[in-house]
Structures are given as C-alpha cells and as structure tokens.
Amino acid sequence: MKVTKTALKDCFIIEPTVFFDERGCFFESYHHTKFTKTTGQEICWIQDNQSVSSKGVLRGLHYQRGKYQQAKLVRVIQGEVLDVIVDIRPDSKTYGQYIKEILNDRNQKQIFIPKGFAHGFLVLSNTAIFSYKCDNYYNKEAEGGIIYNDYELNIEWNLEGIENLIISEKDLCLPSFKHHLPICEF
Ligand SMILES: Cc1cn([C@H]2C[C@H](O)[C@@H](COP(=O)(O)OP(=O)(O)O[C@H]3O[C@H](C)C(=O)[C@H](O)[C@H]3O)O2)c(=O)[nH]c1=O
C-alpha cells in the first residue's frame, strides 16, 4: 500500500498493492490498521456510497456543512474518472486551491478527502462505477456546492474528449466559489 501526500494538507493518494496471477488480480480495497498507520487519520467510516455514471457525467462540486461535514475515501470500481477536490477550509494556506487525479480500474488509485473539501468528478470512460466511504451520514439540509466551472477556481476538467457534458439541474444551479456556503456553518 503506497500513500502519497498531496499539495493539500491531509489529502492523500492511496495505491493498494495489487496481486496478479493467471486468474486476474486481488487487492485489499480497504484495511483499517494500514490506513490509520500510513495516513495518521483516525476515521470511523459509517456510510458507503456508490454511483454509476455514463461518459461525460460531471457530479459536484459538493460538500456537507457544519457538524455534518464528511471525510471521504473515494475510488473507481469500474471505468475512469477525473476526480477533483477543492480546499474550502477557511483557515487553510491552500484555501481555494484544488488537485485533480485520474482514478481508474487499472491504477486502482484512491483519494482520502478530509472534512473541509468540495468534491466532484468527471466520467471519462463509457461507464464509471464510483464507490466511496463517508465518516458522516448524508444530510440534505447540510449540503453545499460550488459550480464546476467557477471562474476563480478555474478547474481544468480535461473536457476535450467529452462530446456531451451531463450535469444535473441541481449542479448547474450551484453557487460560485465567491458565494458558496461556508463549510463551518450550519
Ligand atoms: C449523496 C447522497 C444522495 N442521496 C440521494 C439524494 C438524491 O435523491 C440521490 C442523488 O443524489 P445526488 O444527486 O446528490 O448524487 P451525487 O451528485 O452523486 O452526489 C454526490 O456527488 C459528489 C461527487 C460527492 O462527493 C457527494 O458524496 C455527493 O454529493 O441520492 C442519498 O440518499 N444519500 C447520499 O449520501
């Protein structure tokens, strides 16, 4: 299991050790002790989510606010996505900065996203099965979001290969970064 720090404090890229043989492959998609020791994060995961999306779907940028903030451990079971996380921790030195990472069923990469981040992804493969752990339950009233193409964040979504961008009505109406609901307030 390889854990790589990122430019955003407490965000990690996790690469499990994959064992290949004539049948295919095997890897531990999650191991609590190894995760805790290598990241230093004491997390009690209480909800698993899964979404299935077609090529060109862009989900996000989403977060939950106040006491309902969520840390997430995200991965792709099938297909490929461009995953984006934005630091919206008010006191962070990297406030308003983002990182992006290609997650797919070949690199088996995962991202640990601590509380205080907006998260979204763009599906690059024909279909993507996206699976992730959360350390807090879903709370619709505590949801916040930022429009994916906010001019200040200026996220490079690699849209070149996408003919048809598919975004929910809800996500198309998300506020700008400048007007987003503070993560700490609910
Ligand atoms: C997130 C969530 C949603 N729902 C229900 C609410 C809606 O009826 C339906 C679809 O929800 P939504 O359109 O918010 O799904 P996504 O756009 O995939 O939202 C997720 O997308 C980005 C990438 C994230 O990181 C968040 O985890 C999450 O906001 O599932 C639930 O019942 N439980 C849940 O935990």
Coordinates of C-alpha atoms and ligand atoms in Angstrom, one line a residue:
M1 CA 0.0 0.0 0.0
K2 CA 1.6 3.3 -1.1
V3 CA 0.4 6.6 0.4
T4 CA 1.4 9.9 -1.2
K5 CA 0.9 13.3 0.3
T6 CA -0.6 16.0 -2.0
A7 CA -0.3 19.8 -2.2
L8 CA -3.4 20.0 0.0
K9 CA -2.6 19.2 3.7
D10 CA -4.1 15.9 4.9
C11 CA -5.2 14.8 1.4
F12 CA -3.6 11.6 0.4
I13 CA -3.4 9.4 -2.8
I14 CA -3.6 5.8 -1.8
E15 CA -2.4 2.9 -4.1
P16 CA -3.2 -0.6 -2.8
T17 CA -0.8 -3.4 -3.5
V18 CA -2.3 -5.4 -6.4
F19 CA -1.5 -9.2 -6.7
F20 CA -1.8 -10.5 -10.2
D21 CA -1.9 -14.2 -11.3
E22 CA -3.3 -16.2 -14.1
R23 CA -6.9 -15.7 -12.8
G24 CA -6.7 -11.9 -12.7
C25 CA -5.9 -9.8 -9.6
F26 CA -6.6 -9.3 -5.9
F27 CA -6.1 -6.3 -3.6
E28 CA -7.3 -5.1 -0.2
S29 CA -9.6 -2.2 -1.1
Y30 CA -9.5 -1.1 2.5
H31 CA -7.5 -2.1 5.6
H32 CA -8.3 -0.1 8.7
T33 CA -5.0 -0.5 10.5
K34 CA -2.8 0.1 7.4
F35 CA -4.9 3.1 6.5
T36 CA -4.7 4.6 10.0
K37 CA -1.0 4.0 10.4
T38 CA 0.0 5.3 6.9
T39 CA -2.2 8.4 6.9
G40 CA -2.3 9.2 10.6
Q41 CA -6.1 9.7 10.2
E42 CA -8.4 8.1 12.8
I43 CA -11.6 7.7 10.8
C44 CA -14.7 5.8 11.7
W45 CA -16.4 5.2 8.3
I46 CA -20.2 4.9 8.8
Q47 CA -21.6 5.1 5.2
D48 CA -20.6 3.6 1.9
N49 CA -21.9 5.2 -1.3
Q50 CA -21.9 4.0 -4.9
S51 CA -22.9 5.8 -8.1
V52 CA -23.0 4.6 -11.7
S53 CA -22.5 7.2 -14.4
S54 CA -22.1 7.3 -18.2
K55 CA -19.4 9.2 -20.1
G56 CA -19.5 12.9 -19.7
V57 CA -21.3 12.9 -16.4
L58 CA -19.9 15.5 -14.0
R59 CA -21.1 15.2 -10.4
G60 CA -20.2 18.0 -8.0
L61 CA -18.7 20.1 -6.6
H62 CA -20.4 19.0 -3.3
Y63 CA -19.8 19.1 0.4
Q64 CA -21.7 19.0 3.7
R65 CA -21.5 21.7 6.2
G66 CA -21.1 22.2 10.0
K67 CA -21.3 19.1 12.1
Y68 CA -22.4 17.1 9.1
Q69 CA -19.1 17.6 7.2
Q70 CA -17.8 14.4 5.6
A71 CA -14.4 13.0 5.1
K72 CA -14.4 10.6 2.1
L73 CA -12.3 7.8 0.8
V74 CA -13.1 7.6 -3.0
R75 CA -12.2 5.0 -5.6
V76 CA -13.4 3.7 -9.0
I77 CA -14.5 0.1 -9.2
Q78 CA -15.0 0.2 -13.0
G79 CA -14.1 2.8 -15.6
E80 CA -12.2 6.0 -15.3
V81 CA -12.9 9.5 -13.8
L82 CA -11.1 12.7 -13.3
D83 CA -11.5 13.4 -9.6
V84 CA -11.3 17.0 -8.3
I85 CA -11.1 18.2 -4.7
V86 CA -11.1 21.9 -3.6
D87 CA -9.8 23.1 -0.3
I88 CA -12.6 25.2 1.3
R89 CA -11.2 25.2 4.8
P90 CA -11.3 28.9 5.7
D91 CA -8.0 28.9 7.6
S92 CA -6.1 26.7 5.2
K93 CA -3.0 28.0 3.4
T94 CA -4.3 26.3 0.3
Y95 CA -7.8 27.7 0.6
G96 CA -9.4 27.9 -2.9
Q97 CA -6.7 25.5 -4.4
Y98 CA -7.6 22.2 -6.0
I99 CA -5.9 19.0 -7.0
K100 CA -7.1 16.6 -9.7
E101 CA -6.3 12.9 -10.2
I102 CA -7.2 10.2 -12.7
L103 CA -8.8 7.3 -10.8
N104 CA -9.5 4.1 -12.8
D105 CA -9.8 0.3 -12.5
R106 CA -6.2 -0.1 -13.7
N107 CA -4.3 2.2 -11.4
Q108 CA -6.7 1.4 -8.5
K109 CA -5.9 4.8 -7.0
Q110 CA -8.0 6.1 -4.1
I111 CA -8.1 9.6 -2.6
F112 CA -8.6 10.4 1.1
I113 CA -10.5 13.6 1.3
P114 CA -10.7 15.1 4.8
K115 CA -13.5 17.3 6.0
G116 CA -13.4 20.8 4.5
F117 CA -13.2 19.9 0.9
A118 CA -15.6 20.2 -2.1
H119 CA -15.6 17.1 -4.3
G120 CA -16.6 16.3 -7.8
F121 CA -15.6 14.1 -10.7
L122 CA -16.0 13.8 -14.5
V123 CA -16.5 10.4 -16.1
L124 CA -14.0 9.7 -18.9
S125 CA -14.9 6.1 -19.7
N126 CA -18.2 4.9 -21.2
T127 CA -19.4 3.9 -17.8
A128 CA -17.9 4.5 -14.3
I129 CA -18.8 2.8 -11.0
F130 CA -17.7 5.2 -8.3
S131 CA -17.6 4.0 -4.7
Y132 CA -16.7 5.8 -1.5
K133 CA -16.7 5.8 2.2
C134 CA -18.0 8.6 4.4
D135 CA -17.4 9.3 8.1
N136 CA -20.7 11.1 8.5
Y137 CA -24.3 10.4 7.3
Y138 CA -25.9 12.2 4.4
N139 CA -27.8 15.3 5.4
K140 CA -29.6 17.0 2.6
E141 CA -30.2 20.2 4.5
A142 CA -26.4 20.5 5.3
E143 CA -25.4 20.2 1.6
G144 CA -23.3 22.8 0.0
G145 CA -21.9 23.1 -3.5
I146 CA -19.8 25.2 -6.0
I147 CA -20.4 25.4 -9.7
Y148 CA -18.0 23.2 -11.6
N149 CA -16.7 25.9 -13.9
D150 CA -16.3 28.6 -11.4
Y151 CA -14.0 31.3 -12.9
E152 CA -12.0 31.8 -9.7
L153 CA -11.2 28.2 -9.1
N154 CA -10.6 27.8 -12.9
I155 CA -10.6 24.0 -12.7
E156 CA -9.1 22.3 -15.8
W157 CA -11.6 19.5 -16.3
N158 CA -9.9 18.0 -19.4
L159 CA -13.2 18.3 -21.3
E160 CA -11.5 17.8 -24.7
G161 CA -12.6 14.2 -25.1
I162 CA -16.1 14.9 -23.9
E163 CA -18.8 15.5 -26.6
N164 CA -21.8 15.6 -24.3
L165 CA -21.4 17.0 -20.8
I166 CA -24.1 15.7 -18.5
I167 CA -24.8 17.7 -15.3
S168 CA -27.9 17.6 -13.1
E169 CA -30.2 20.6 -12.9
K170 CA -29.2 20.9 -9.2
D171 CA -25.5 21.1 -10.0
L172 CA -26.0 23.6 -12.8
C173 CA -27.6 26.0 -10.3
L174 CA -24.8 25.7 -7.7
P175 CA -23.3 29.0 -6.4
S176 CA -19.9 30.4 -7.4
F177 CA -16.9 29.9 -5.1
K178 CA -17.2 33.5 -4.0
H179 CA -20.8 32.9 -2.8
H180 CA -20.6 29.3 -1.6
L181 CA -22.0 28.5 1.9
P182 CA -19.2 28.3 4.5
I183 CA -18.2 24.8 5.3
C184 CA -18.2 25.5 9.1
E185 CA -21.7 27.0 9.3
F186 CA -24.9 25.0 9.6
Ligands
LIG1 C1 -25.1 11.8 -1.6 C2 -26.4 11.1 -1.3 C3 -27.5 11.2 -2.1 N1 -28.6 10.5 -1.8 C4 -29.8 10.6 -2.7 C5 -30.3 12.1 -2.9 C6 -30.8 12.0 -4.3 O1 -32.1 11.6 -4.3 C7 -29.9 10.9 -5.0 C8 -28.8 11.5 -5.8 O2 -28.1 12.4 -5.0 P1 -27.1 13.4 -5.7 O3 -27.6 14.0 -7.0 O4 -26.7 14.4 -4.6 O5 -25.9 12.5 -6.0 P2 -24.4 12.9 -6.5 O6 -24.5 14.0 -7.4 O7 -23.7 11.7 -6.9 O8 -23.8 13.5 -5.1 C9 -22.5 13.1 -4.7 O9 -21.6 13.7 -5.6 C10 -20.4 14.1 -5.1 C11 -19.3 13.7 -6.1 C12 -20.0 13.8 -3.7 O10 -18.8 13.8 -3.3 C13 -21.1 13.6 -2.7 O11 -20.8 12.5 -1.9 C14 -22.4 13.6 -3.2 O12 -23.0 14.9 -3.1 O13 -29.4 10.2 -3.9 C15 -28.7 9.7 -0.7 O14 -29.8 9.1 -0.4 N2 -27.6 9.6 0.2 C16 -26.5 10.3 -0.1 O15 -25.5 10.1 0.7

